XYZ file of C-alpha atoms in Angstrom:
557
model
C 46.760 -11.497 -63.952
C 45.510 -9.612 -60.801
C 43.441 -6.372 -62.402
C 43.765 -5.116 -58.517
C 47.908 -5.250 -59.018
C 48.248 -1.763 -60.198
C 45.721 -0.308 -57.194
C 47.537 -2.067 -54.302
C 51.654 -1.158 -56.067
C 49.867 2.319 -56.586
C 48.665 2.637 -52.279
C 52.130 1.207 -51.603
C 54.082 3.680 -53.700
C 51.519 6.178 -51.407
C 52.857 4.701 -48.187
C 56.163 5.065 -49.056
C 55.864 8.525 -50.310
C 53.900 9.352 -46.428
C 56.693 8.058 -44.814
C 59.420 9.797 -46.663
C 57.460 12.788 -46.670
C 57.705 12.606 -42.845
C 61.391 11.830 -43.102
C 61.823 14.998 -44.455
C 59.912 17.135 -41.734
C 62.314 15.439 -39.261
C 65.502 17.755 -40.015
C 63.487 20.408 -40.262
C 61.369 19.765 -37.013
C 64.654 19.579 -35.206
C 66.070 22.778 -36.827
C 62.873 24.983 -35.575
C 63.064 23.591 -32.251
C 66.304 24.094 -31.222
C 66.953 27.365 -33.013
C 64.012 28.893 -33.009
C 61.084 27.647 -30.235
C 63.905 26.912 -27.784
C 65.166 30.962 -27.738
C 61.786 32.563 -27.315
C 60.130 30.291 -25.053
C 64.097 30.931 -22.858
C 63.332 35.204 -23.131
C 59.407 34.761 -22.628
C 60.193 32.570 -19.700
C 63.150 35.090 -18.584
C 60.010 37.719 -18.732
C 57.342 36.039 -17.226
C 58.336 33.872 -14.526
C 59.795 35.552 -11.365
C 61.200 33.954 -8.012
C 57.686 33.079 -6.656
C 56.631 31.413 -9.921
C 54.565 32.807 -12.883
C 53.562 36.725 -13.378
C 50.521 36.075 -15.895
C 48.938 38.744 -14.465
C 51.696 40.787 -16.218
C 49.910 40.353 -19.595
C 46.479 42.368 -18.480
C 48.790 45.086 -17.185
C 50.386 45.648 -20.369
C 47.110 45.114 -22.619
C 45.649 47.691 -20.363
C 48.026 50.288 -20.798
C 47.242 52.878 -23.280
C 49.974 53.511 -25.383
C 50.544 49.398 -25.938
C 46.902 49.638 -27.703
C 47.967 52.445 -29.930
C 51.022 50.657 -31.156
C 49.004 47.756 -31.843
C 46.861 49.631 -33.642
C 49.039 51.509 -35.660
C 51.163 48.629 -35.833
C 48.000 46.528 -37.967
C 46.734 48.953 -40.028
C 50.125 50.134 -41.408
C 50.658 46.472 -42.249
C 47.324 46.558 -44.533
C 47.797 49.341 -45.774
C 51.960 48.830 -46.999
C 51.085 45.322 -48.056
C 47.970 46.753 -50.468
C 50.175 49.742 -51.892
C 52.621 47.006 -52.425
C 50.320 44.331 -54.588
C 48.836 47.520 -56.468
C 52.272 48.792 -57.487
C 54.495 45.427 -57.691
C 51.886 43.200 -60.199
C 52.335 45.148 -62.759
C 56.126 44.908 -62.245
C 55.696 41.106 -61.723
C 54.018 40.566 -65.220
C 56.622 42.727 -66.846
C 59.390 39.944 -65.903
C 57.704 37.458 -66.168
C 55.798 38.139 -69.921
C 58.184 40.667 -71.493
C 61.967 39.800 -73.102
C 63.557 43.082 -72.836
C 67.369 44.467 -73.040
C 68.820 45.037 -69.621
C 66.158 42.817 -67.914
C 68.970 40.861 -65.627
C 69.826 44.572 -64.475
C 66.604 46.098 -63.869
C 65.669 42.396 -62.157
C 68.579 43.168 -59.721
C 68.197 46.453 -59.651
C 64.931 46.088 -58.616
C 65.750 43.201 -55.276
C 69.317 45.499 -53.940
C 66.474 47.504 -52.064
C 65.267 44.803 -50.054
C 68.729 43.331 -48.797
C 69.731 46.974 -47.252
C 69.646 47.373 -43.581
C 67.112 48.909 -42.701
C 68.608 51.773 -40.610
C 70.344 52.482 -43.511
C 67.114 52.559 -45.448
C 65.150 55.004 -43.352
C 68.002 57.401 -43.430
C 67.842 57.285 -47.090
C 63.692 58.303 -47.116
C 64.385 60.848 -44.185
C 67.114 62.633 -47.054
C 64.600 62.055 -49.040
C 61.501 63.511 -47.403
C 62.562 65.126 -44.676
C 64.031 68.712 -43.935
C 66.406 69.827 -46.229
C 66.090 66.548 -48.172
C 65.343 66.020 -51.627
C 61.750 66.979 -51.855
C 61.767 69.629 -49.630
C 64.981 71.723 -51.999
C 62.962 71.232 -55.208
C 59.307 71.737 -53.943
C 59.297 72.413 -50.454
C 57.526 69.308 -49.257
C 58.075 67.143 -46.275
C 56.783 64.278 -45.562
C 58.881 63.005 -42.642
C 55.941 63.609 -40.153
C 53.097 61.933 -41.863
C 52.729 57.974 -42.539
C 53.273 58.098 -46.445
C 57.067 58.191 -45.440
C 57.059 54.490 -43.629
C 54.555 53.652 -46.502
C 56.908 54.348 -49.102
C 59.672 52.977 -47.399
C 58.026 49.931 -46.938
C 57.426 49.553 -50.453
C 60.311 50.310 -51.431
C 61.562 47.326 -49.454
C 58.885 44.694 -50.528
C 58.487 45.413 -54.415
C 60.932 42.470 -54.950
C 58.987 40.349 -52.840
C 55.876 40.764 -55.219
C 57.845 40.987 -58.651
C 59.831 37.813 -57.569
C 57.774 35.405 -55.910
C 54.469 36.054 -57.995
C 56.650 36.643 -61.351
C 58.948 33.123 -60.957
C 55.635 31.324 -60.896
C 53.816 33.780 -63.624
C 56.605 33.073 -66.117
C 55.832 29.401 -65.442
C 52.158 29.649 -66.506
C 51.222 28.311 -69.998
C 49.983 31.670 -71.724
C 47.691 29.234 -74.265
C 45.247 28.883 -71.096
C 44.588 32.512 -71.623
C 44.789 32.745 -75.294
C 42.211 29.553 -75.349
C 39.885 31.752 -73.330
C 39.934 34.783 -75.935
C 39.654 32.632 -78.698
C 35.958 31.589 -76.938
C 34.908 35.189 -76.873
C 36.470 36.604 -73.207
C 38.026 39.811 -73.500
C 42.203 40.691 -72.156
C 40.935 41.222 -68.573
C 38.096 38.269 -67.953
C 40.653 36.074 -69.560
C 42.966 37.213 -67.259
C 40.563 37.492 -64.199
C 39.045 33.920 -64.599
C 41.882 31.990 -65.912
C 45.285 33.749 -64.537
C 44.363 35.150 -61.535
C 43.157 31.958 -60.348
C 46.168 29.731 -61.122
C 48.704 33.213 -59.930
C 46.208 33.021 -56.454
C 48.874 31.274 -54.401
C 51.990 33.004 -55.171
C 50.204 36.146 -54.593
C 48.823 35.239 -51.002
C 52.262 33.828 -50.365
C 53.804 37.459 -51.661
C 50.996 39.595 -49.477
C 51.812 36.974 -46.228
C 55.284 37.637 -46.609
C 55.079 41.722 -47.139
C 52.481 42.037 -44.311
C 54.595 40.007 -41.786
C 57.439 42.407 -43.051
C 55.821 45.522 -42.344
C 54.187 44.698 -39.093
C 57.356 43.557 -37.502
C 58.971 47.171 -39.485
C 61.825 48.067 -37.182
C 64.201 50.751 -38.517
C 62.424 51.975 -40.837
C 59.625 52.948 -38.287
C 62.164 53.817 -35.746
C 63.742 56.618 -38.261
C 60.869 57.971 -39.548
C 58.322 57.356 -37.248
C 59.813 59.719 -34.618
C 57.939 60.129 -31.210
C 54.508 59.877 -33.165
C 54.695 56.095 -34.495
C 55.980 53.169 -33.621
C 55.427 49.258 -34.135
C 55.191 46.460 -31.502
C 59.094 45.744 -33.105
C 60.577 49.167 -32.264
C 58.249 49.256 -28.556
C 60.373 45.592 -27.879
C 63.373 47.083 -28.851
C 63.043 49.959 -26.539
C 61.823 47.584 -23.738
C 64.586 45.386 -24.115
C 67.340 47.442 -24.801
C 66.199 51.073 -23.430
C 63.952 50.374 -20.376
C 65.084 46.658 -19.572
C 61.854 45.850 -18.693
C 61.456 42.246 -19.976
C 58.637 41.403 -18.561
C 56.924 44.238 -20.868
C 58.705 42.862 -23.694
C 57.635 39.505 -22.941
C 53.954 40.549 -22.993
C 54.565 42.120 -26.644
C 56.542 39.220 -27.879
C 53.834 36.887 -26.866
C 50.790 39.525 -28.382
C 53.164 39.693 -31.790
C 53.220 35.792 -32.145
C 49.228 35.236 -31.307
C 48.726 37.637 -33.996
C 50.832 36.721 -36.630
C 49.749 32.986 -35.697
C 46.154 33.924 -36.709
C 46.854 35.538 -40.112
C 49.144 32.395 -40.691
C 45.936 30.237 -40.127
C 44.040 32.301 -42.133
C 46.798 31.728 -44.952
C 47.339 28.230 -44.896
C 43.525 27.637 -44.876
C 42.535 29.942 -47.740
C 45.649 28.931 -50.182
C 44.950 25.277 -49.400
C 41.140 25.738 -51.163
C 42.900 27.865 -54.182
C 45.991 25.764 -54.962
C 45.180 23.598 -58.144
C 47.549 21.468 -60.850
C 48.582 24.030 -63.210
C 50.176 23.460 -66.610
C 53.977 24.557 -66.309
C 56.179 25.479 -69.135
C 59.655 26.578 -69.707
C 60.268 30.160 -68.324
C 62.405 30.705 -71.696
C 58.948 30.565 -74.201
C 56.875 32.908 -72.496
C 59.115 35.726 -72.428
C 58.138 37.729 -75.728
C 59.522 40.849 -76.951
C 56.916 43.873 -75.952
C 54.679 44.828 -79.189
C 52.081 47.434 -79.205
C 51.767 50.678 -77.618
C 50.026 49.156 -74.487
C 52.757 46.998 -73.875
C 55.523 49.740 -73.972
C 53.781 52.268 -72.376
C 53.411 49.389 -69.302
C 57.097 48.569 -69.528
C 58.239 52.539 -69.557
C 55.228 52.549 -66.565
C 57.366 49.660 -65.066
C 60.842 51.280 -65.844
C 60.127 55.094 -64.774
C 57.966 53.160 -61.008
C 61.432 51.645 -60.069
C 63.378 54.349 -61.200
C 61.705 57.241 -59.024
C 60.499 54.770 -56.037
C 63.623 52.796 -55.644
C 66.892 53.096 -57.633
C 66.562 57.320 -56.131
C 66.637 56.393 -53.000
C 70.097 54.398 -53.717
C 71.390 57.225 -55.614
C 70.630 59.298 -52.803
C 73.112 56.679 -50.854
C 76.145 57.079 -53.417
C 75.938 60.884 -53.318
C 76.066 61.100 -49.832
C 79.175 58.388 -49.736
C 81.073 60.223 -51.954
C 80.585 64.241 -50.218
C 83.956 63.582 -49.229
C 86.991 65.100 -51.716
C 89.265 62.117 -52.779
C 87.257 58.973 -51.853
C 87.903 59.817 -48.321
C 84.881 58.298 -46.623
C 86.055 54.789 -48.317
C 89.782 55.467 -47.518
C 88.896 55.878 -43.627
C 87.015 52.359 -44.293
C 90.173 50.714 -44.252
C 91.919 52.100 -40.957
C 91.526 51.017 -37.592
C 89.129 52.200 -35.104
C 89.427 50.493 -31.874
C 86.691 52.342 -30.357
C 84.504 50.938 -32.352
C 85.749 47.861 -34.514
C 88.632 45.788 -33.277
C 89.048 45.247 -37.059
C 89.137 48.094 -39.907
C 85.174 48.083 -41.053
C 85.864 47.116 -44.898
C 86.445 43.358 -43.221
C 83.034 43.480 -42.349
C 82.159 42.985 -46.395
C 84.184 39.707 -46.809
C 82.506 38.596 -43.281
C 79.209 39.175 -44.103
C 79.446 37.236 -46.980
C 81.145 34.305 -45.735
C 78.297 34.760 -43.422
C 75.427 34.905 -46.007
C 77.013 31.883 -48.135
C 76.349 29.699 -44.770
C 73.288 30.845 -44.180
C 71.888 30.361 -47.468
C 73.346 26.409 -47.294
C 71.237 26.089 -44.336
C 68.060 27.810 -45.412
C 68.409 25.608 -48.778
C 68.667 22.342 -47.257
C 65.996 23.539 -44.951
C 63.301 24.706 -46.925
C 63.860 22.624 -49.404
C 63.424 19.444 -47.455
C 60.465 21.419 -45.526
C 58.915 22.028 -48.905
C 58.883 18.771 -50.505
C 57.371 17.582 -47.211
C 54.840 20.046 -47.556
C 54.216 19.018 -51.151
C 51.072 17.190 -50.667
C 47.426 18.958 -49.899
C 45.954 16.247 -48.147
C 48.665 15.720 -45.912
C 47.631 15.740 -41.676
C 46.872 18.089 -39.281
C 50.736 18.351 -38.021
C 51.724 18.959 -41.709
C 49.565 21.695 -42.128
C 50.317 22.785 -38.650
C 54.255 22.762 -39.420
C 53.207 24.612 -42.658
C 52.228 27.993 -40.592
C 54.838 27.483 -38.115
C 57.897 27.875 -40.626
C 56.658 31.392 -41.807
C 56.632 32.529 -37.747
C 60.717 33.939 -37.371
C 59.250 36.100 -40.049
C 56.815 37.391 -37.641
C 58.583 37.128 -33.965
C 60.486 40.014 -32.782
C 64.129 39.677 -34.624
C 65.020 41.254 -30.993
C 63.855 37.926 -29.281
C 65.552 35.868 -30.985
C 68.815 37.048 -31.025
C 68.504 38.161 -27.557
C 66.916 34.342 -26.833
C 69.793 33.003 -28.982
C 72.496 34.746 -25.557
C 70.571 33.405 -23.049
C 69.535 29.565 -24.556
C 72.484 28.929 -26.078
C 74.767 29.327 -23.854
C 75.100 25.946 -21.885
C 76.952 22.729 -23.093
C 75.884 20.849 -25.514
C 74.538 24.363 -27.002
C 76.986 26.447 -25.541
C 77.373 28.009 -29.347
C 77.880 32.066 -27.785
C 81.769 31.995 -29.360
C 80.945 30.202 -32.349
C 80.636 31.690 -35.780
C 77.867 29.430 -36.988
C 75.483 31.098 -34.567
C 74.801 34.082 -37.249
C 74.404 32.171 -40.243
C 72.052 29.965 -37.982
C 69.785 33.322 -37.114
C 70.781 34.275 -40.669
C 68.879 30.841 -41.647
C 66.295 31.376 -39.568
C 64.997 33.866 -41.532
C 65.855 32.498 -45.300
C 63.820 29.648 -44.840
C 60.518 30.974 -44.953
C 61.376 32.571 -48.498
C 62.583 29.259 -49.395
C 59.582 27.317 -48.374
C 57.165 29.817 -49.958
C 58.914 30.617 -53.577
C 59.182 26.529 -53.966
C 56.103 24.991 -52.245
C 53.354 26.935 -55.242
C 55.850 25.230 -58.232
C 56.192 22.295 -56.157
C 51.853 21.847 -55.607
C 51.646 23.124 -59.327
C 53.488 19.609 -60.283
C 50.311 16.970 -62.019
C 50.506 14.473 -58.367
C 50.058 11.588 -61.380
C 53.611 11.955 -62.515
C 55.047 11.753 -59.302
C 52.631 8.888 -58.702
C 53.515 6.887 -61.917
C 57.289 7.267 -61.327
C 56.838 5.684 -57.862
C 54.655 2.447 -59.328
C 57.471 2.031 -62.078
C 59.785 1.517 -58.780
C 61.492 4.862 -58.572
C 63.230 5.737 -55.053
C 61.728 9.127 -53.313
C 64.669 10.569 -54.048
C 65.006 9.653 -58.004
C 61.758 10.917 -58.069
C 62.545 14.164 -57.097
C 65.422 14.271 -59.272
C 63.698 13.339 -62.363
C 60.168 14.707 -62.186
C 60.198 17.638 -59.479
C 63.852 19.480 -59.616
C 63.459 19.846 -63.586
C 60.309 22.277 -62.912
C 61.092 23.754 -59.724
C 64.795 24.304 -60.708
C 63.949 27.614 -61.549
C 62.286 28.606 -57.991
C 64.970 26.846 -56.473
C 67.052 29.550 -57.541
C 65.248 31.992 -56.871
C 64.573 30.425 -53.440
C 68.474 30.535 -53.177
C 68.869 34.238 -54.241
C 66.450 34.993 -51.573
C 67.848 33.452 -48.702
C 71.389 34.895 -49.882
C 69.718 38.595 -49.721
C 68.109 38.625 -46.728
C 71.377 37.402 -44.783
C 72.682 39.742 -46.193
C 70.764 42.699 -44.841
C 69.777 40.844 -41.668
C 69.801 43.069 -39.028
C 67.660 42.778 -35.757
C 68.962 39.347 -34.208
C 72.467 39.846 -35.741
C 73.194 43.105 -34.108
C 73.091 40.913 -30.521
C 74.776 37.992 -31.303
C 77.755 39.467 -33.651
C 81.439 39.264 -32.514
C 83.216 42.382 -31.918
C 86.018 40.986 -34.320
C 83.705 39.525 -36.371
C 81.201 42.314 -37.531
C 78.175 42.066 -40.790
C 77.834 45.051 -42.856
C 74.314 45.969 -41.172
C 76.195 45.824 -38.088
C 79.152 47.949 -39.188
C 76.715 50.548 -40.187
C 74.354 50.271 -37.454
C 76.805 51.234 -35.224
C 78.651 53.847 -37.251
C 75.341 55.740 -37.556
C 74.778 55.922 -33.917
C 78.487 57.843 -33.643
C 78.187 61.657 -33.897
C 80.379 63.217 -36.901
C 80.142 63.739 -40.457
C 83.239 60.725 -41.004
C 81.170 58.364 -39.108
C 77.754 59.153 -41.183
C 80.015 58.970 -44.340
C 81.546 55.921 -43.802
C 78.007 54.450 -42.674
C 76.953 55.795 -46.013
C 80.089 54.457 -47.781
C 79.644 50.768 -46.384
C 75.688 51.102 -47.796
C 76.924 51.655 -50.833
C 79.588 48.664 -51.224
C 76.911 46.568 -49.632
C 74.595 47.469 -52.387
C 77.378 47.143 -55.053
C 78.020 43.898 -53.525
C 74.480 42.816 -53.990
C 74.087 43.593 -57.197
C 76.608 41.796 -58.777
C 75.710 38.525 -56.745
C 72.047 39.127 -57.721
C 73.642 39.469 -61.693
C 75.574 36.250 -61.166
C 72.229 34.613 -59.884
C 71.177 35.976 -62.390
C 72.886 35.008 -65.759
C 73.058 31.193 -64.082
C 69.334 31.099 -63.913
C 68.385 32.898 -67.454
C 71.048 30.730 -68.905
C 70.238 29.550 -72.545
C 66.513 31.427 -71.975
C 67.334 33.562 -75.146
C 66.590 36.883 -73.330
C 67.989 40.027 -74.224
């Protein structure tokens, strides 16, 4: 027999997975382009180019201009900053989940993600009861804090704890805990076992976490634009007011186009330092890591845990539901249901079963997406272009939500794409943004997976695609999940490009209470407040559902 058999079946199963791999990247490919490249390159070009050709001297005007420095300034370090207070107050929270089987975990776990599906506007309203005059703190102790920067730091916490305790948790409950309990046993104490062996193997899911929190916060729109006042503001709110205030697109242009340089570096920087981290890691079942707490250390961490989410985020929600409910007899819900043509052509409570027809779509879409996107990305050795696509899918995270919805009117507007009166063109921005929280909660599970099992599958003559079925889905099932939960969320509380592209008929939650908030009267803020609240209610028990399907037969409390 030919000893070289098993070498040359073994580069041909290779070959085959290559060219699947870029089979994959072609739905994908085509998705970005049309929905995403082909709207901002239509607004920067709407900006930039004027009747005698190109105005690239436009971009030395703005960079010169004093005030565009000091938002890019502020605009960075914020982002640092938030995304640091987030890691130091989230990974404890992560390990919690992920290590400790607990009664009420599936609530807390929801509990703990509502926060970061709320629109924003709604958000920052919240903090400023909160923290600003005559709010919360300033009754009880007489502090404000509505003119400082803790207020957008908080905030922006607040929003991005989930991001933390979910992405790096889904893959921490994965981890075998024997690795660590090997490294005791040779004589390492708790934290250089945990230093030398965890850390290492958690290093992906926590760059992917601190990426995704840091392109959050420096593309912070309502949150900034509440609280921030005339003092501060981000290069998201200064395109907002360029675009919608000032019409100046040119300006807005320039600032897209500074937003998507800089973002495109720290995506470099991402994909380059992950790449040198990511290793094979040993994955169990979510279900046997999960112990009850014992000890006082343990306790006192999950009280630590319990009391952080209570004060920093399940407050600011309660804060939400009194406020809804200031009226005698329910009567900021009752006005929900009646009509209001100067506002709605349909009674605002529709906008609940919209927005999640909406979100279901969207969350299709993102699936099929990233999860293509992510297999294709499976591989660490893969080409340039892979790597390059790799960045590229994490960028409608970082562009201006503005340009793309404003892109999405202008591009698509012209047979074949003529999509302005369709309903599928929210769920497609929707999408746009799910994605990237598919691509990163799978793709750490998915490089995690021993490359010898997928390897020996393929040389005993399995098909890409029963490959995937029988080696990869079984361990990323879980982030899959998750992945799905995500995407549902954020469409969910999507905000910035829905708010342009939006049918009066047809309105999202966000939407709804965007623009009953900018309506003077106590009715309009109540029913603003009211429509928060049944968005959160309506989040949480989609989050439970998600939930009890994925902790199914885990044995958790």
């Amino acid at each position: 027999m030919d000893l070289a058999r098993p070498e040359v079946t073994g580069a041909a199963a290779r070959r085959r997975g290559n060219a699947a791999r870029l089979g994959l990247m072609a739905l994908p490919v085509a998705f970005f382009a049309v929905f995403f490249a082909y709207p901002v390159a239509a607004i920067v070009a709407r900006g930039l180019k004027t009747g005698e050709g190109w105005h690239l001297g436009r971009i030395a005007d703005v960079l010169q201009e004093p005030g565009v420095r000091h938002v890019l300034w502020f605009t960075t370090w914020q982002a640092f900053v938030s995304t640091a207070l987030t890691l130091l107050i989230a990974l404890p929270g992560a390990y919690v989940f992920a290590r400790f089987a607990f009664r009420g975990k599936q609530v807390l776990r929801a509990l703990v993600t509502v926060p970061f599906v709320l629109p924003t506007v709604v958000v920052g309203t919240a903090f400023l009861a909160l923290v600003g005059r005559g709010g919360l703190l300033d009754e009880l102790w007489g502090v404000r804090l509505d003119t400082t920067v803790w207020a957008i730091l908080l905030a922006h916490v607040f929003f991005n704890y989930a991001v933390v305790v979910r992405t790096v948790g889904g893959l921490w409950a994965q981890l075998d805990p024997r690795q660590e309990e090997a490294a005791r046993m040779l004589g390492a104490s708790r934290l250089r076992a945990w230093r030398q062996v965890t850390l290492p193997a958690l290093a992906p899911a926590v760059a992917a976490a601190a990426l995704m929190v840091f392109l959050f916060t420096f593309t912070s729109f309502g949150v900034v634009q509440i609280l921030g006042g005339p003092t501060f503001s981000t290069l998201e709110v200064e395109i907002y007011r360029q675009t919608s205030e000032i019409f100046d697109l040119s300006t807005a242009a320039v600032l897209t186009m500074i937003q998507f340089v800089a973002l495109g570096a720290v995506l470099a920087l991402h994909a380059w330092t992950v790449r040198r981290r990511e290793t094979a890691l040993r994955l169990v079942d979510a279900s046997v890591t999960a112990r009850r707490p014992h000890g006082a250390g343990q306790w006192a961490l999950l009280a630590g845990v319990v009391a952080t989410v209570g004060v920093l985020l399940v407050l600011p929600l309660a804060v939400l539901v009194r406020r809804s409910l200031d009226a005698p007899g329910l009567g900021y819900y009752r006005a929900l249901t009646g009509e209001d043509g100067g506002v709605f052509l349909v009674p605002p409570i529709e906008a609940v079963g919209i927005s999640l027809q909406y979100a279901v779509a969207a969350t299709a879409i993102a699936v099929v997406i990233g999860a293509l996107a992510a297999t294709a990305l499976t591989r660490r050795d893969a080409g340039a272009f892979v790597r390059g696509f790799d960045a590229l899918l994490m960028l409608p995270l970082g562009v201006s939500a503005v340009t793309v919805g404003f892109g999405f009117l202008i591009a698509l507007d012209e047979p074949p794409l003529d999509l302005r009166a369709s309903w599928i063109l929210v769920p497609l921005a929707q999408a746009l943004v799910g994605v990237p929280f598919v691509v990163r909660t799978m793709l750490p599970v998915l490089r995690a997976v021993d490359a010898r099992l997928r390897e020996a599958a393929a040389v005993l003559g399995a098909s890409p695609w029963r490959v995937w079925r029988e080696v990869d889905l079984p361990l990323v099932r879980r982030a899959l999940l998750i992945a799905a939960g995500f995407a549902f969320a954020v469409s969910l509380g999507e905000f910035g490009a829905t708010v342009f592209i939006a049918r009066p008929d047809r309105p999202t939650l966000p939407v709804a209470v965007a623009r009953l908030l900018g309506r003077p009267g106590d009715l309009n803020y109540g029913q603003a407040m009211a429509l928060s609240t049944i968005l959160m209610i309506v989040c949480a028990v989609a989050l439970l559902v998600l939930e009890r399907l994925r902790t199914d037969r885990t044995g958790e409390f």
